[in-house]
Coordinates of C-alpha atoms in Angstrom, one line a residue:
X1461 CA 77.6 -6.1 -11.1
X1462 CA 74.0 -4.7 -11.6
X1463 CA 73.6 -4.8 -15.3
X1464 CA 70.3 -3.9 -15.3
X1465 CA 71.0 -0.8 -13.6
X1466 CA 73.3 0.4 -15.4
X1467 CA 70.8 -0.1 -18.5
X1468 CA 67.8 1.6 -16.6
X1469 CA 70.7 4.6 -15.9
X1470 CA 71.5 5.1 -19.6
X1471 CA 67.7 4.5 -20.9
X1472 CA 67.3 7.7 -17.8
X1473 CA 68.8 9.8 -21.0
X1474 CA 66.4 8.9 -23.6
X1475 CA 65.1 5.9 -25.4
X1476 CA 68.0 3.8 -27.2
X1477 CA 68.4 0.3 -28.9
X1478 CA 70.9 -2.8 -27.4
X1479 CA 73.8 -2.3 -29.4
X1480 CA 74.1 0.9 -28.3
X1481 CA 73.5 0.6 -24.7
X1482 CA 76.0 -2.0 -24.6
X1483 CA 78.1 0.8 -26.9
X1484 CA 77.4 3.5 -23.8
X1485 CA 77.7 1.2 -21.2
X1486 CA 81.7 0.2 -22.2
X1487 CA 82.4 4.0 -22.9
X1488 CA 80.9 4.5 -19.1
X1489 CA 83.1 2.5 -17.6
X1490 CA 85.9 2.0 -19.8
X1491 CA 85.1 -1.8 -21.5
X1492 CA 85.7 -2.8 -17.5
X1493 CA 83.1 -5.0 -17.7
X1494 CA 82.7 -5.8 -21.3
X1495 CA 79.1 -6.5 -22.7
X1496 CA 77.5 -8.8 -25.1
X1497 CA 74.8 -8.0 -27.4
X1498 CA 72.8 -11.5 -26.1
X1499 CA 73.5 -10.0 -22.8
X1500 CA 72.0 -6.5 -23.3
X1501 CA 69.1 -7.8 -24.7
X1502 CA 68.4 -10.6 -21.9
X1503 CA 68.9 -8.1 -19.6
X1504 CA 65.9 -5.9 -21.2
X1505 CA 63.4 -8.6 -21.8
X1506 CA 63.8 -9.0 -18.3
X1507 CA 63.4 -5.3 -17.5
X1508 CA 60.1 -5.1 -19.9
X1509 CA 58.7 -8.4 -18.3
X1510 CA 58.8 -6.7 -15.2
X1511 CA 57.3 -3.1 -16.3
X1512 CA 60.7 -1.4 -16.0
X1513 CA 61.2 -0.4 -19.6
X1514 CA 58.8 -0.5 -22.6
X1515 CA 59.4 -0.7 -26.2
X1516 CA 58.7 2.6 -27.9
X1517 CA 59.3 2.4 -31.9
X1518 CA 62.1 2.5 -33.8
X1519 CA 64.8 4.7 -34.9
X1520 CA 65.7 6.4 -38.6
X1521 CA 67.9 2.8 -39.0
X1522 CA 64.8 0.5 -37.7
X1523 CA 66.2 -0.6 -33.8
X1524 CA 64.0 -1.2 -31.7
X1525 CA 64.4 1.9 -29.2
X1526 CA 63.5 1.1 -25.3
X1527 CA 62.4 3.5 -22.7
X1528 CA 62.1 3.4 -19.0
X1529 CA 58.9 3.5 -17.4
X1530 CA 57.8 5.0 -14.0
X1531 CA 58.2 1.7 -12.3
X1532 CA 61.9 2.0 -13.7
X1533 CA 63.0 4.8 -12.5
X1534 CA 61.5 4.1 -9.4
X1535 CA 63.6 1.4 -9.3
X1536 CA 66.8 3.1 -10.3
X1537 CA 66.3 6.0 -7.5
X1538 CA 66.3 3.3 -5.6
X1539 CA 69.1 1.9 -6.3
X1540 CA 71.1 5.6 -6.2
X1541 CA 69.7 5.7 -2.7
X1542 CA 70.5 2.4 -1.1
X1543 CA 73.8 1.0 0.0
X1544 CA 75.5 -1.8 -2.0
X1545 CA 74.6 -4.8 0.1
X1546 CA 77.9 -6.7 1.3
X1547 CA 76.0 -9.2 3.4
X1548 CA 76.5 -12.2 0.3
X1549 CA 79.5 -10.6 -1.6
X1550 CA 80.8 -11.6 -4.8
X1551 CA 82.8 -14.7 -5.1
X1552 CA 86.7 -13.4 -4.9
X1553 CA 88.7 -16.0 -6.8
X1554 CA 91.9 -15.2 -5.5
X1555 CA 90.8 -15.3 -1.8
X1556 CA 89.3 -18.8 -2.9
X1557 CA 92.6 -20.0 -4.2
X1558 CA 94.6 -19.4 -1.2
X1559 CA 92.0 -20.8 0.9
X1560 CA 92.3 -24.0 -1.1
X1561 CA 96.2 -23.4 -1.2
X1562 CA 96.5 -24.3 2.7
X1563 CA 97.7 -27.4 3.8
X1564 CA 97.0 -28.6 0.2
X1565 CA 100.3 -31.4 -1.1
X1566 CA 102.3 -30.4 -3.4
X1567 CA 101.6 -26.5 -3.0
X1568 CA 103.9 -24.2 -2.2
X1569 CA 101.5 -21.2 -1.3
X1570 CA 104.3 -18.9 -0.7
X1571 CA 105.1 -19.3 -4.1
X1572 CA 101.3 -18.6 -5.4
X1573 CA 101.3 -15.2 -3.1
X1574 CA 104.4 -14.1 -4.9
X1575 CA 103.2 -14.8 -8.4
X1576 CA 99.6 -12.7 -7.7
X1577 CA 102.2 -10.2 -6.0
X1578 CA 103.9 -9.5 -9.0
X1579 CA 100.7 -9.8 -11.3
X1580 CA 98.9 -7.3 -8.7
X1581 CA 101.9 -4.7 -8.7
X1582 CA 102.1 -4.4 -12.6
X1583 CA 98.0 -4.3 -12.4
X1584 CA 98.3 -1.1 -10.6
X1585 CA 100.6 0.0 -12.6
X1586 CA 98.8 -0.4 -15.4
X1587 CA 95.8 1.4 -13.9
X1588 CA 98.1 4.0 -12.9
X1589 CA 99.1 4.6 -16.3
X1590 CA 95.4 4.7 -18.0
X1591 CA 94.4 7.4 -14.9
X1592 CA 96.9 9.5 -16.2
X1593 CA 95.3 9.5 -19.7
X1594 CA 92.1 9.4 -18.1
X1595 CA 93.3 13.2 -16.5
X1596 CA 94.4 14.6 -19.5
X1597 CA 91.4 13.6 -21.1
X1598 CA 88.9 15.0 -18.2
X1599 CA 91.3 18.5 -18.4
X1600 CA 91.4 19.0 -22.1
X1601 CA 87.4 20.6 -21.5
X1602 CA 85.9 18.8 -24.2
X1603 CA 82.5 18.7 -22.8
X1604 CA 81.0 15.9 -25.0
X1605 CA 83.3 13.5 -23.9
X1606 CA 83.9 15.0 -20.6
X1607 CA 80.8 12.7 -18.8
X1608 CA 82.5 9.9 -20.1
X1609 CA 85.8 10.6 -18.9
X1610 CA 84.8 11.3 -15.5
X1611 CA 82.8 8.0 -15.1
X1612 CA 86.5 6.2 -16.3
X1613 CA 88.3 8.2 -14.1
X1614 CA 86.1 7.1 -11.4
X1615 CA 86.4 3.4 -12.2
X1616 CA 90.1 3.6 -12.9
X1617 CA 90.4 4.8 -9.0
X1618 CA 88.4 2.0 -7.9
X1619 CA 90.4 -0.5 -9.2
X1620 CA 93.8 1.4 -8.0
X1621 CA 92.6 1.2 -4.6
X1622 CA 91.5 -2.1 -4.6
X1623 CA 95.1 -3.1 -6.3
X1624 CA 96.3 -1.6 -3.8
X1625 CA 94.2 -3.3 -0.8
X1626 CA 95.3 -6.5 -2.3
X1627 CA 98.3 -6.2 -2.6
X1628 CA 98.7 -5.3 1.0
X1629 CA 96.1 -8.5 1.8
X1630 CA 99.3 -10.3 0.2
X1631 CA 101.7 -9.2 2.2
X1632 CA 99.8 -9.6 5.4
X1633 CA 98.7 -13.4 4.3
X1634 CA 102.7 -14.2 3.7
X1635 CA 103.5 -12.7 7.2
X1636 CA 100.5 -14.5 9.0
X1637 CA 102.2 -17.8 7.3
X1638 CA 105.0 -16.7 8.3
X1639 CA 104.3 -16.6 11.9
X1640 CA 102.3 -19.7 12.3
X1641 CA 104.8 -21.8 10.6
X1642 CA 107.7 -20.5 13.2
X1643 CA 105.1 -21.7 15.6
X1644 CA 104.8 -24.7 14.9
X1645 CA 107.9 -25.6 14.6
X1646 CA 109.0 -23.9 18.2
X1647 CA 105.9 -26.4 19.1
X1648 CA 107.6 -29.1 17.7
X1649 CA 110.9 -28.6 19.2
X1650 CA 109.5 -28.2 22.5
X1651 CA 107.6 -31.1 22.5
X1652 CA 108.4 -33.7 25.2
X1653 CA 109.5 -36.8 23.7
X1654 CA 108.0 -39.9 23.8
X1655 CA 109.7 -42.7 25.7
X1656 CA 111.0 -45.6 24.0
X1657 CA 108.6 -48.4 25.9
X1658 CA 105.7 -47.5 27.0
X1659 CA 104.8 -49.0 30.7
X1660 CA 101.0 -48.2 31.5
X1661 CA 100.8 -50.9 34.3
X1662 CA 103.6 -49.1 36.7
X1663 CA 106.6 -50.6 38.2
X1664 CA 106.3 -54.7 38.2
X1665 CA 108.8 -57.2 40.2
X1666 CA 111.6 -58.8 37.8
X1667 CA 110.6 -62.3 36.0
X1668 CA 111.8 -65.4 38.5
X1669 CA 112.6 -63.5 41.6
X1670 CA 110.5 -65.7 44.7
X1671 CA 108.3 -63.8 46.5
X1672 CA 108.5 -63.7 50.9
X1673 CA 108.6 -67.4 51.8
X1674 CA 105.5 -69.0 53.5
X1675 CA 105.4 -69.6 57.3
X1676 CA 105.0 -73.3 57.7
X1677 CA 105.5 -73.4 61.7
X1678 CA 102.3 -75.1 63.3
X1679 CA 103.2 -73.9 66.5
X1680 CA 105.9 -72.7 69.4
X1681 CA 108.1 -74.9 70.9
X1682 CA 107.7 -75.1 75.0

C-alpha cells in the first residue's frame, strides 16, 4: 500500500495538517487500511526530505498545513499513469500458511482450508453487506459526501472480488490435494513388493553337495 501517495493525492486538494489527512485518508477508503498519526507524519517528513511536499504555515487552530510541490505532483501523475508493479508482490499470509501446512506433522491442512473457507465466505458477506450501504449512500445525491462514497464503493468491490478469488483458490487447493493424495496411494498399491531375502550374487550350489569328481587315471590300459 503506497501511503505516500495517497498523502500526495489528498494534499493535490489543498494544503492540510496530519491528523486530518489521516482523517481523509480512512473516509477515502473506508478505515481499510487504518492510519496512525506517527505514521502520517513519518510518511511527510519523508515526502518534504525529498522535495515532494513543503510546509506552508498554519491553520486558524495552529497545524502545521503541508502542500505539495511540483516535484510532487510530478510524482503522483506518475503514479496515476504507471501500472502497479506485481513483479515483488506483497507477502500473502494465507498462501504462506498453506505452503508451510504441506507435509508439516501433526497438520491436517484440509482442516486449515476449511476454517479460512468459512472465515472467507462470511468475509464476503460482510463486504456484501457494507456495498449495499455503500449504494444507498452513493444514490441518496448528497454531493459532499458523494466522492467519498464512491472511493468506498470502489474499495468495497475490490475486496468482494478478491473474497471471492480466494475462496475459489480454496477449493481448487482442496481438490489439487485431493488428487495427489489418491495418487499416491494408487502408487503405493501398485508398487511391486519387495522380496523377503534379498539374493544379489544369483543362484549358488547348496552347502555340502561335492562338486564333479577329479580324474585320477594316469593313463589307458593296452
Amino acid at each position: 500500500m503506497s501511503i505516500r501517495h495517497g498523502l500526495l493525492a489528498l494534499l493535490e486538494q489543498g494544503p492540510r495538517y496530519g491528523s486530518q489527512l489521516r482523517t481523509e485518508f480512512e473516509s477515502r477508503t473506508g478505515a481499510t487500511w487504518p492510519l496512525n498519526v506517527g505514521q502520517v507524519y513519518t510518511t511527510l517528513s519523508r515526502l518534504e526530505r525529498d522535495g515532494m511536499v513543503a510546509q506552508g504555515g498554519e491553520d486558524g487552530a495552529g497545524h502545521p498545513l503541508y502542500a505539495i510541490t511540483d516535484v510532487g505532483r510530478g510524482e503522483l501523475k506518475s503514479w496515476f499513469e504507471r501500472p502497479v508493479d506485481r513483479a515483488s508482490p506483497p507477502r500473502n499470509e494465507l498462501a504462506i500458511k498453506l505452503a508451510m501446512a504441506v507435509g508439516a506433522p501433526g497438520v491436517d491442512i484440509r482442516a486449515v482450508i476449511q476454517a479460512q473457507r468459512h472465515a472467507t465466505l462470511q468475509a464476503m458477506q460482510d463486504y456484501t453487506r457494507l456495498k449495499a450501504q455503500a449504494l444507498v449512500a452513493v444514490e441518496s445525491g448528497d454531493v459532499d459526501r458523494e466522492r467519498d462514497d464512491v472511493a468506498w464503493l470502489l474499495v468495497l468491490e475490490q475486496l468482494i472480488f478478491q473474497t471471492e478469488a480466494e475462496a475459489r483458490w480454496l477449493d481448487h487447493s482442496e481438490s489439487r490435494l485431493a488428487r495427489l493424495s489418491a495418487t499416491a496411494a494408487l502408487r503405493a498399491r501398485n508398487a511391486p513388493a519387495a522380496p523377503d531375502t534379498p539374493d544379489a550374487a544369483g543362484p549358488q550350489e547348496p552347502t555340502g553337495q561335492a562338486g564333479p569328481a577329479p580324474n585320477t587315471a594316469r593313463g589307458t590300459r593296452r
